[in-house]
Amino acid sequence: MELNVNELVNVLHGALQPEEALRRANEDALQRAEGCAGYCTALVQLYVVPPPQLAAAERLLAVLCLKNTVARRWHSRREDEEAISDAEKVTIRQGLLGSLQEPDRQLAAQLQVIVAQIARLDGLQAWPELMPRLLEEASRPAASEAARGLSFLYRVVKQQAARRLLPHRKQFFLLAAELLPRLQPIRAATYQAFAVGLASLSADAAASWLVADPGSDPAGGGPALLHAAACLCKIERQLLLHGWASLHQCGEACALLSAHLDVLGGMQAQQSRIAAAAVTGAAASEKLNPLLLIPAKILMEVQDLHPLAMAECLQRALGFFLTQLTERTLHSGSGDASERFLVRGLMFLRNALSTSAYLPSRTSSPEALHCHQTLQLFFSTAALPQLCHALVSRALLLTEEELAEYEEDPETYVHEESIARETGSLRKCAERCLLALADTNGCRTQVQGDVHMHVHMLHRHMLHRHRHGHRHRHMHMHMH
């Protein structure tokens, strides 16, 4: 049965009507049309060249119908469902290649899913034009256009990394080795433009630049550069985690870890500076959170999955995250971006300081021996006592609100604490970190001694406050 495009437009319109009976009738008609020849071609045509009577909501519905049909019928899964024909697949791919600069966020989000779905179902070899076109779009000089291309590229790379069969993993290894050097010029241009843009402005001007309306600057300005940089971080995370069986053997990838550490240091400094801006400082500084959270997650996960790859930057990373834990403002239990950042930093510290991958042996690689020496240096300096002090006196302390919750219902509070995940609670993460360090041969005795000392000091301090408060209340009552 051939499909009439004008009838499809009417059905799309009817499927969005508020009247339930009319809406259901048109939804059923859409479902029946899915099996008609030319259905996907018509949907692509309605997106690419929408007729005047097709409103924005109906155009979005056409894209959603295309996404659902691709997911169900790209390959035949059931005998009673006919797969999309090869001719239609060619039309769909061509239409999607023309959609990579879609400015509407809702449409772009759905189109990204479709492109990534097709690339995963068929493999990139069946769509050879896709990756060159994505890299071309990601290399555009306008930040807003480059950000759109990078968003599509991230979705495709993420789906390729999720294919876990051995042949698929080998294909992704090849993709990562080819893609990483191709991304470096894009990365350098994007980060340089963003960093220079921030550094060249005063705190107030930088805050305004970050929260500006993207439509006010045709090139996109600060928000577009920030989006592009965040997309690059996400792409690189997929490549670093899944692109090599032995990441430490790829020097270019290991150098990228040092670059992410540089991003962390730079964005931390800029966030502190911009937060002091008079008007929009707090809101603008929060815009930089993705460039703190994503690189921190990359370092945490790479240290866990590929610990030897951290050899060149392990000492710097330990120092950076220790400084953040001891100096950054804590809002334990709030679940905000600052706490999530500290949790990731603390998980990096815990994993790095307690991993068995750095233990020396006859077969240890040079990277493992270098990391072992770095840890021995950390354990022999004031860094370890500083870490223990920060954990005991900052991360583990209860706030006044938490103390009140405990006083009101101790059993419920203890139960909620016991089931809390360390990835979402700084206190739970600090608890696990102390337990791991106290069980690590290289620092067990020192950690246990430091913890006992700090707990004793806190206990004496609390007794002093209690007695002082009691005397104060007694004197106040006596005067009255």
Short mmCIF file of C-alpha atoms in Angstrom, two decimals:
data_model
loop_
_atom_site.label_atom_id
_atom_site.label_comp_id
_atom_site.label_asym_id
_atom_site.label_seq_id
_atom_site.Cartn_x
_atom_site.Cartn_y
_atom_site.Cartn_z
CA MET A 1 0.00 0.00 0.00
CA GLU A 2 1.43 3.35 -1.08
CA LEU A 3 1.40 6.24 1.39
CA ASN A 4 -0.22 9.58 0.65
CA VAL A 5 1.94 12.38 2.11
CA ASN A 6 -0.98 14.79 2.46
CA GLU A 7 -2.91 12.18 4.41
CA LEU A 8 0.14 11.68 6.65
CA VAL A 9 0.22 15.41 7.41
CA ASN A 10 -3.44 15.26 8.45
CA VAL A 11 -2.81 12.21 10.63
CA LEU A 12 0.13 13.93 12.37
CA HIS A 13 -2.06 16.93 13.02
CA GLY A 14 -4.86 14.77 14.37
CA ALA A 15 -2.51 12.83 16.67
CA LEU A 16 -1.80 16.06 18.56
CA GLN A 17 -5.42 17.03 19.15
CA PRO A 18 -6.69 17.27 22.74
CA GLU A 19 -9.87 15.29 22.04
CA GLU A 20 -9.08 11.74 23.15
CA ALA A 21 -11.16 9.82 20.60
CA LEU A 22 -9.76 11.81 17.66
CA ARG A 23 -6.21 11.55 18.98
CA ARG A 24 -6.39 7.78 19.47
CA ALA A 25 -7.85 7.25 16.00
CA ASN A 26 -4.96 9.15 14.42
CA GLU A 27 -2.38 7.40 16.60
CA ASP A 28 -3.75 4.07 15.35
CA ALA A 29 -3.54 5.39 11.79
CA LEU A 30 0.13 6.28 12.35
CA GLN A 31 0.81 2.79 13.63
CA ARG A 32 -0.82 1.24 10.57
CA ALA A 33 1.09 3.58 8.25
CA GLU A 34 4.37 2.24 9.66
CA GLY A 35 4.02 -0.82 7.44
CA CYS A 36 3.36 1.15 4.26
CA ALA A 37 6.00 1.49 1.59
CA GLY A 38 7.54 4.97 1.62
CA TYR A 39 6.53 5.77 5.23
CA CYS A 40 10.06 6.64 6.35
CA THR A 41 10.77 8.51 3.13
CA ALA A 42 7.67 10.63 3.71
CA LEU A 43 8.70 11.38 7.32
CA VAL A 44 12.16 12.44 6.19
CA GLN A 45 10.62 14.65 3.52
CA LEU A 46 8.30 16.29 6.05
CA TYR A 47 11.30 17.10 8.24
CA VAL A 48 13.63 18.28 5.46
CA VAL A 49 11.04 20.22 3.42
CA PRO A 50 8.08 20.83 5.72
CA PRO A 51 4.92 22.04 3.96
CA PRO A 52 3.46 25.37 5.12
CA GLN A 53 0.60 23.69 7.00
CA LEU A 54 3.02 21.55 9.08
CA ALA A 55 3.52 23.19 12.46
CA ALA A 56 6.64 22.80 14.63
CA ALA A 57 4.95 20.27 16.94
CA GLU A 58 3.87 18.12 13.99
CA ARG A 59 7.38 18.27 12.51
CA LEU A 60 8.77 17.06 15.83
CA LEU A 61 6.20 14.25 15.88
CA ALA A 62 7.31 13.21 12.39
CA VAL A 63 10.90 12.91 13.65
CA LEU A 64 9.74 10.93 16.71
CA CYS A 65 7.83 8.55 14.44
CA LEU A 66 10.95 8.13 12.32
CA LYS A 67 13.02 7.35 15.43
CA ASN A 68 10.55 4.72 16.61
CA THR A 69 10.28 3.11 13.19
CA VAL A 70 14.05 2.93 12.80
CA ALA A 71 14.33 1.27 16.21
CA ARG A 72 11.67 -1.34 15.34
CA ARG A 73 12.10 -1.96 11.63
CA TRP A 74 15.64 -1.12 10.56
CA HIS A 75 16.27 -4.85 10.64
CA SER A 76 13.52 -7.45 10.48
CA ARG A 77 12.94 -8.91 13.94
CA ARG A 78 9.57 -10.58 13.43
CA GLU A 79 8.02 -12.36 10.49
CA ASP A 80 4.91 -10.17 10.58
CA GLU A 81 6.95 -6.92 10.49
CA GLU A 82 8.60 -5.98 7.23
CA ALA A 83 11.98 -4.24 7.53
CA ILE A 84 12.68 -0.84 6.00
CA SER A 85 13.75 -1.29 2.39
CA ASP A 86 17.32 -0.62 1.27
CA ALA A 87 16.12 2.24 -0.96
CA GLU A 88 14.45 3.95 1.98
CA LYS A 89 17.53 3.44 4.13
CA VAL A 90 19.56 5.40 1.56
CA THR A 91 17.00 8.21 1.67
CA ILE A 92 17.00 8.25 5.47
CA ARG A 93 20.80 8.44 5.66
CA GLN A 94 20.93 11.26 3.13
CA GLY A 95 18.26 13.22 4.98
CA LEU A 96 20.01 12.75 8.30
CA LEU A 97 23.34 13.94 6.93
CA GLY A 98 21.59 17.19 6.11
CA SER A 99 20.25 17.54 9.64
CA LEU A 100 23.55 17.89 11.51
CA GLN A 101 23.11 21.65 11.93
CA GLU A 102 19.53 21.50 13.19
CA PRO A 103 19.18 24.59 15.47
CA ASP A 104 16.05 23.44 17.32
CA ARG A 105 17.20 21.62 20.48
CA GLN A 106 14.26 19.23 20.67
CA LEU A 107 14.58 18.19 17.04
CA ALA A 108 18.36 17.94 17.28
CA ALA A 109 18.16 15.68 20.34
CA GLN A 110 15.90 13.21 18.52
CA LEU A 111 17.91 13.34 15.31
CA GLN A 112 21.09 12.58 17.26
CA VAL A 113 19.45 9.45 18.64
CA ILE A 114 18.40 8.32 15.15
CA VAL A 115 21.86 8.86 13.65
CA ALA A 116 23.52 7.01 16.54
CA GLN A 117 20.96 4.18 16.35
CA ILE A 118 21.59 3.57 12.66
CA ALA A 119 25.36 3.72 13.13
CA ARG A 120 25.11 1.15 15.91
CA LEU A 121 22.70 -1.18 14.11
CA ASP A 122 24.71 -1.29 10.87
CA GLY A 123 28.18 -0.34 12.04
CA LEU A 124 30.15 2.62 10.73
CA GLN A 125 31.44 0.57 7.79
CA ALA A 126 27.93 0.58 6.29
CA TRP A 127 27.79 4.39 6.48
CA PRO A 128 31.26 5.55 5.35
CA GLU A 129 30.16 9.14 4.79
CA LEU A 130 29.09 9.65 8.43
CA MET A 131 32.33 10.12 10.40
CA PRO A 132 34.03 12.45 7.86
CA ARG A 133 30.88 14.56 7.77
CA LEU A 134 30.62 14.68 11.57
CA LEU A 135 34.25 15.77 11.88
CA GLU A 136 33.66 18.41 9.22
CA GLU A 137 30.68 19.79 11.15
CA ALA A 138 32.62 19.69 14.43
CA SER A 139 35.44 21.72 12.82
CA ARG A 140 33.30 24.68 11.80
CA PRO A 141 34.71 28.06 12.93
CA ALA A 142 31.45 29.26 14.51
CA ALA A 143 31.23 27.87 18.04
CA SER A 144 27.48 27.25 17.86
CA GLU A 145 27.82 25.22 14.65
CA ALA A 146 30.82 23.29 15.97
CA ALA A 147 28.87 22.50 19.16
CA ARG A 148 26.02 21.00 17.10
CA GLY A 149 28.43 18.82 15.16
CA LEU A 150 30.17 17.70 18.35
CA SER A 151 26.81 16.81 19.93
CA PHE A 152 26.05 14.44 17.04
CA LEU A 153 29.58 13.04 17.15
CA TYR A 154 29.31 12.33 20.88
CA ARG A 155 26.06 10.37 20.46
CA VAL A 156 27.57 8.26 17.69
CA VAL A 157 30.80 7.57 19.61
CA LYS A 158 28.88 6.70 22.77
CA GLN A 159 26.75 4.14 20.92
CA GLN A 160 29.81 2.64 19.23
CA ALA A 161 31.54 2.29 22.62
CA ALA A 162 28.48 0.50 24.00
CA ARG A 163 28.83 -2.40 21.54
CA ARG A 164 30.49 -5.01 23.74
CA LEU A 165 31.00 -8.04 21.47
CA LEU A 166 34.67 -8.75 20.79
CA PRO A 167 34.54 -7.86 17.05
CA HIS A 168 32.77 -4.62 17.93
CA ARG A 169 35.34 -3.79 20.60
CA LYS A 170 38.15 -4.29 18.08
CA GLN A 171 36.34 -1.95 15.69
CA PHE A 172 36.11 0.67 18.42
CA PHE A 173 39.83 0.30 19.17
CA LEU A 174 40.50 1.20 15.54
CA LEU A 175 38.03 4.08 15.68
CA ALA A 176 39.64 5.50 18.83
CA ALA A 177 43.13 5.33 17.37
CA GLU A 178 41.93 7.18 14.26
CA LEU A 179 39.63 9.66 15.97
CA LEU A 180 41.80 10.87 18.84
CA PRO A 181 44.41 12.67 16.70
CA ARG A 182 41.65 14.09 14.48
CA LEU A 183 40.05 15.68 17.54
CA GLN A 184 43.21 17.38 18.81
CA PRO A 185 43.03 20.47 16.52
CA ILE A 186 39.35 20.88 17.38
CA ARG A 187 40.16 20.51 21.06
CA ALA A 188 43.00 23.01 20.96
CA ALA A 189 40.94 25.63 19.14
CA THR A 190 37.88 25.19 21.37
CA TYR A 191 39.67 25.26 24.72
CA GLN A 192 41.95 28.10 23.70
CA ALA A 193 39.02 30.24 22.56
CA PHE A 194 37.09 29.50 25.75
CA ALA A 195 40.04 29.99 28.12
CA VAL A 196 41.18 33.20 26.41
CA GLY A 197 37.61 34.48 26.36
CA LEU A 198 37.31 34.01 30.13
CA ALA A 199 40.78 35.27 31.03
CA SER A 200 40.47 38.43 28.92
CA LEU A 201 37.35 39.60 30.76
CA SER A 202 36.79 40.97 34.22
CA ALA A 203 34.86 38.79 36.66
CA ASP A 204 31.61 40.66 36.01
CA ALA A 205 32.09 40.65 32.23
CA ALA A 206 33.00 36.95 32.23
CA ALA A 207 29.90 36.16 34.26
CA SER A 208 27.71 38.01 31.77
CA TRP A 209 29.48 36.25 28.88
CA LEU A 210 28.69 32.83 30.33
CA VAL A 211 24.99 33.50 30.97
CA ALA A 212 24.36 35.45 27.75
CA ASP A 213 21.50 34.45 25.49
CA PRO A 214 22.98 32.19 22.77
CA GLY A 215 20.81 33.97 20.21
CA SER A 216 22.47 37.32 20.94
CA ASP A 217 25.71 36.20 19.23
CA PRO A 218 25.51 34.49 15.82
CA ALA A 219 28.73 32.60 16.61
CA GLY A 220 27.33 31.42 19.93
CA GLY A 221 29.71 33.17 22.34
CA GLY A 222 30.48 31.76 25.79
CA PRO A 223 27.56 29.30 26.09
CA ALA A 224 28.32 27.71 22.70
CA LEU A 225 32.04 27.38 23.46
CA LEU A 226 31.19 25.86 26.85
CA HIS A 227 28.83 23.36 25.20
CA ALA A 228 31.45 22.45 22.60
CA ALA A 229 34.12 21.95 25.29
CA ALA A 230 31.77 19.76 27.36
CA CYS A 231 30.93 17.62 24.30
CA LEU A 232 34.63 17.16 23.60
CA CYS A 233 35.16 16.01 27.19
CA LYS A 234 32.37 13.45 26.81
CA ILE A 235 33.75 12.14 23.52
CA GLU A 236 37.24 11.83 24.97
CA ARG A 237 35.87 10.02 28.01
CA GLN A 238 34.40 7.31 25.77
CA LEU A 239 37.65 6.99 23.84
CA LEU A 240 39.86 6.82 26.93
CA LEU A 241 37.72 4.31 28.78
CA HIS A 242 36.91 1.95 25.91
CA GLY A 243 39.36 2.69 23.09
CA TRP A 244 42.42 0.75 24.26
CA ALA A 245 42.96 -2.56 25.98
CA SER A 246 46.16 -1.14 27.54
CA LEU A 247 45.74 2.61 27.68
CA HIS A 248 49.20 3.24 29.17
CA GLN A 249 50.77 2.05 25.92
CA CYS A 250 49.27 4.98 24.00
CA GLY A 251 51.33 8.10 24.73
CA GLU A 252 48.86 10.44 23.02
CA ALA A 253 46.01 9.21 25.20
CA CYS A 254 48.09 9.52 28.39
CA ALA A 255 49.00 13.08 27.41
CA LEU A 256 45.28 13.80 27.17
CA LEU A 257 44.92 12.92 30.86
CA SER A 258 47.41 15.65 31.73
CA ALA A 259 45.44 18.02 29.54
CA HIS A 260 42.25 17.24 31.45
CA LEU A 261 44.11 17.95 34.69
CA ASP A 262 45.09 21.32 33.24
CA VAL A 263 41.44 21.99 32.41
CA LEU A 264 40.48 21.19 36.00
CA GLY A 265 43.01 23.62 37.40
CA GLY A 266 42.05 26.38 35.00
CA MET A 267 38.30 26.01 35.45
CA GLN A 268 38.63 25.82 39.24
CA ALA A 269 40.51 29.12 39.27
CA GLN A 270 38.01 30.77 36.92
CA GLN A 271 35.04 29.49 38.91
CA SER A 272 36.43 31.00 42.12
CA ARG A 273 37.09 34.30 40.35
CA ILE A 274 33.71 34.53 38.64
CA ALA A 275 31.77 33.50 41.77
CA ALA A 276 32.82 36.82 43.31
CA ALA A 277 31.11 38.83 40.55
CA ALA A 278 28.54 41.24 41.92
CA VAL A 279 25.40 40.43 39.94
CA THR A 280 25.39 37.04 38.21
CA GLY A 281 28.54 35.53 39.72
CA ALA A 282 26.95 32.57 41.49
CA ALA A 283 24.79 31.54 38.53
CA ALA A 284 27.61 32.05 36.04
CA SER A 285 30.16 30.10 38.07
CA GLU A 286 27.77 27.13 38.10
CA LYS A 287 27.86 27.13 34.29
CA LEU A 288 31.47 25.92 34.55
CA ASN A 289 30.48 22.81 36.52
CA PRO A 290 30.52 20.48 33.46
CA LEU A 291 34.19 21.32 32.87
CA LEU A 292 34.93 20.32 36.46
CA LEU A 293 32.66 17.29 36.81
CA ILE A 294 33.44 15.57 33.50
CA PRO A 295 37.28 15.81 33.67
CA ALA A 296 37.16 14.72 37.32
CA LYS A 297 35.05 11.73 36.30
CA ILE A 298 37.48 10.92 33.49
CA LEU A 299 40.47 10.87 35.84
CA MET A 300 38.56 8.86 38.45
CA GLU A 301 37.40 6.23 35.96
CA VAL A 302 40.69 5.96 34.08
CA GLN A 303 42.55 5.51 37.36
CA ASP A 304 40.15 2.69 38.20
CA LEU A 305 40.13 0.94 34.79
CA HIS A 306 43.61 1.84 33.47
CA PRO A 307 45.66 2.76 36.58
CA LEU A 308 49.03 2.56 34.80
CA ALA A 309 47.95 5.28 32.35
CA MET A 310 48.07 7.79 35.24
CA ALA A 311 51.84 7.43 35.68
CA GLU A 312 52.86 10.80 34.22
CA CYS A 313 50.25 12.89 36.01
CA LEU A 314 49.55 10.89 39.18
CA GLN A 315 51.51 13.19 41.48
CA ARG A 316 49.81 16.30 40.13
CA ALA A 317 46.38 14.69 40.34
CA LEU A 318 46.91 13.60 43.95
CA GLY A 319 47.98 17.12 44.90
CA PHE A 320 45.09 18.77 43.06
CA PHE A 321 42.34 16.64 44.57
CA LEU A 322 43.88 16.84 48.04
CA THR A 323 43.88 20.64 47.78
CA GLN A 324 40.23 20.62 46.70
CA LEU A 325 39.27 18.40 49.61
CA THR A 326 41.07 20.56 52.16
CA GLU A 327 40.18 24.01 50.79
CA ARG A 328 36.98 23.85 48.75
CA THR A 329 33.79 24.91 50.52
CA LEU A 330 31.88 21.86 51.69
CA HIS A 331 28.11 21.42 51.65
CA SER A 332 27.97 17.81 52.75
CA GLY A 333 24.64 16.14 52.13
CA SER A 334 23.42 18.80 49.71
CA GLY A 335 23.99 16.69 46.60
CA ASP A 336 24.98 19.78 44.62
CA ALA A 337 27.64 19.94 41.91
CA SER A 338 30.35 20.91 44.41
CA GLU A 339 29.72 17.80 46.50
CA ARG A 340 29.64 15.57 43.40
CA PHE A 341 32.97 17.05 42.31
CA LEU A 342 34.53 16.36 45.70
CA VAL A 343 33.13 12.83 45.72
CA ARG A 344 34.82 12.12 42.39
CA GLY A 345 38.06 13.62 43.62
CA LEU A 346 37.93 11.60 46.83
CA MET A 347 37.19 8.38 44.92
CA PHE A 348 40.24 9.10 42.78
CA LEU A 349 42.36 9.53 45.92
CA ARG A 350 41.01 6.36 47.50
CA ASN A 351 41.52 4.21 44.40
CA ALA A 352 44.96 5.61 43.64
CA LEU A 353 46.29 5.27 47.19
CA SER A 354 44.96 1.75 47.79
CA THR A 355 45.20 0.01 44.40
CA SER A 356 47.25 -3.16 44.09
CA ALA A 357 48.20 -2.24 40.51
CA TYR A 358 51.07 -0.09 41.82
CA LEU A 359 52.61 -2.75 44.08
CA PRO A 360 56.17 -3.60 42.97
CA SER A 361 56.96 -7.11 41.79
CA ARG A 362 59.40 -8.88 39.50
CA THR A 363 57.11 -8.33 36.53
CA SER A 364 56.12 -4.74 37.32
CA SER A 365 56.14 -2.36 34.38
CA PRO A 366 58.08 0.93 34.53
CA GLU A 367 54.75 2.74 34.90
CA ALA A 368 53.81 0.68 37.97
CA LEU A 369 57.19 1.33 39.61
CA HIS A 370 56.91 5.05 38.91
CA CYS A 371 53.42 5.15 40.44
CA HIS A 372 54.65 3.18 43.47
CA GLN A 373 57.40 5.75 44.04
CA THR A 374 54.80 8.53 43.78
CA LEU A 375 52.64 6.88 46.44
CA GLN A 376 55.62 6.34 48.74
CA LEU A 377 56.40 10.03 48.45
CA PHE A 378 52.78 10.89 49.27
CA PHE A 379 52.81 8.60 52.32
CA SER A 380 56.10 10.02 53.62
CA THR A 381 55.13 13.71 53.53
CA ALA A 382 52.52 15.85 55.24
CA ALA A 383 50.03 15.01 52.49
CA LEU A 384 48.69 11.87 54.19
CA PRO A 385 48.03 13.57 57.57
CA GLN A 386 46.34 16.43 55.68
CA LEU A 387 44.08 13.93 53.94
CA CYS A 388 43.17 12.20 57.20
CA HIS A 389 42.49 15.55 58.87
CA ALA A 390 40.23 16.66 55.99
CA LEU A 391 38.30 13.40 56.06
CA VAL A 392 37.76 13.36 59.82
CA SER A 393 37.26 17.05 60.53
CA ARG A 394 35.47 18.12 57.33
CA ALA A 395 33.91 15.34 55.25
CA LEU A 396 32.66 13.14 58.11
CA LEU A 397 31.21 15.84 60.36
CA LEU A 398 27.44 16.15 60.65
CA THR A 399 25.78 19.49 59.97
CA GLU A 400 23.36 21.11 62.41
CA GLU A 401 20.43 19.98 60.23
CA GLU A 402 21.70 16.40 60.19
CA LEU A 403 22.17 16.41 63.95
CA ALA A 404 18.59 17.61 64.30
CA GLU A 405 17.38 14.80 62.01
CA TYR A 406 19.31 12.28 64.10
CA GLU A 407 17.87 13.63 67.35
CA GLU A 408 14.34 13.43 65.93
CA ASP A 409 14.53 9.88 64.51
CA PRO A 410 17.86 8.07 65.11
CA GLU A 411 16.81 4.73 63.60
CA THR A 412 15.63 6.21 60.30
CA TYR A 413 18.72 8.40 60.03
CA VAL A 414 21.12 5.50 60.64
CA HIS A 415 19.23 3.32 58.13
CA GLU A 416 19.39 6.01 55.42
CA GLU A 417 23.10 6.49 56.06
CA SER A 418 23.73 2.76 55.82
CA ILE A 419 22.12 2.46 52.37
CA ALA A 420 23.59 5.67 50.94
CA ARG A 421 25.77 5.20 47.86
CA GLU A 422 29.32 6.49 48.04
CA THR A 423 28.94 8.07 44.60
CA GLY A 424 26.21 10.35 45.95
CA SER A 425 27.37 11.06 49.50
CA LEU A 426 30.62 12.74 50.46
CA ARG A 427 30.37 11.35 53.97
CA LYS A 428 29.89 7.77 52.76
CA CYS A 429 32.76 8.21 50.31
CA ALA A 430 35.01 9.59 53.07
CA GLU A 431 34.09 6.63 55.28
CA ARG A 432 35.03 4.14 52.54
CA CYS A 433 38.24 6.05 51.84
CA LEU A 434 39.35 5.88 55.47
CA LEU A 435 38.55 2.17 55.65
CA ALA A 436 40.51 1.51 52.46
CA LEU A 437 43.53 3.50 53.66
CA ALA A 438 43.44 1.84 57.06
CA ASP A 439 43.69 -1.51 55.25
CA THR A 440 46.53 -0.48 52.92
CA ASN A 441 49.97 -1.81 53.87
CA GLY A 442 51.86 1.30 52.87
CA CYS A 443 50.01 3.62 55.24
CA ARG A 444 47.93 1.49 57.63
CA THR A 445 49.75 2.38 60.87
CA GLN A 446 50.03 6.07 60.09
CA VAL A 447 46.39 6.39 59.03
CA GLN A 448 45.10 4.64 62.14
CA GLY A 449 47.26 6.85 64.35
CA ASP A 450 46.21 10.06 62.57
CA VAL A 451 42.53 9.15 62.76
CA HIS A 452 42.72 8.37 66.49
CA MET A 453 44.53 11.66 67.09
CA HIS A 454 42.01 13.76 65.14
CA VAL A 455 39.03 12.00 66.73
CA HIS A 456 40.52 12.65 70.19
CA MET A 457 41.08 16.32 69.35
CA LEU A 458 37.52 16.70 68.04
CA HIS A 459 36.18 15.02 71.17
CA ARG A 460 38.10 17.41 73.41
CA HIS A 461 36.91 20.36 71.34
CA MET A 462 33.27 19.28 71.62
CA LEU A 463 33.60 18.78 75.39
CA HIS A 464 35.11 22.25 75.68
CA ARG A 465 32.23 23.77 73.70
CA HIS A 466 29.69 21.88 75.79
CA ARG A 467 31.22 23.02 79.08
CA HIS A 468 31.60 26.57 77.87
CA GLY A 469 27.99 26.65 76.76
CA HIS A 470 26.84 25.16 80.08
CA ARG A 471 28.77 27.81 82.08
CA HIS A 472 27.37 30.53 79.84
CA ARG A 473 23.79 29.34 80.34
CA HIS A 474 24.39 29.03 84.12
CA MET A 475 25.76 32.60 84.34
CA HIS A 476 22.86 33.89 82.25
CA MET A 477 20.31 32.25 84.56
CA HIS A 478 22.14 33.52 87.69
CA MET A 479 22.07 37.12 86.43
CA HIS A 480 18.35 36.88 85.89
#
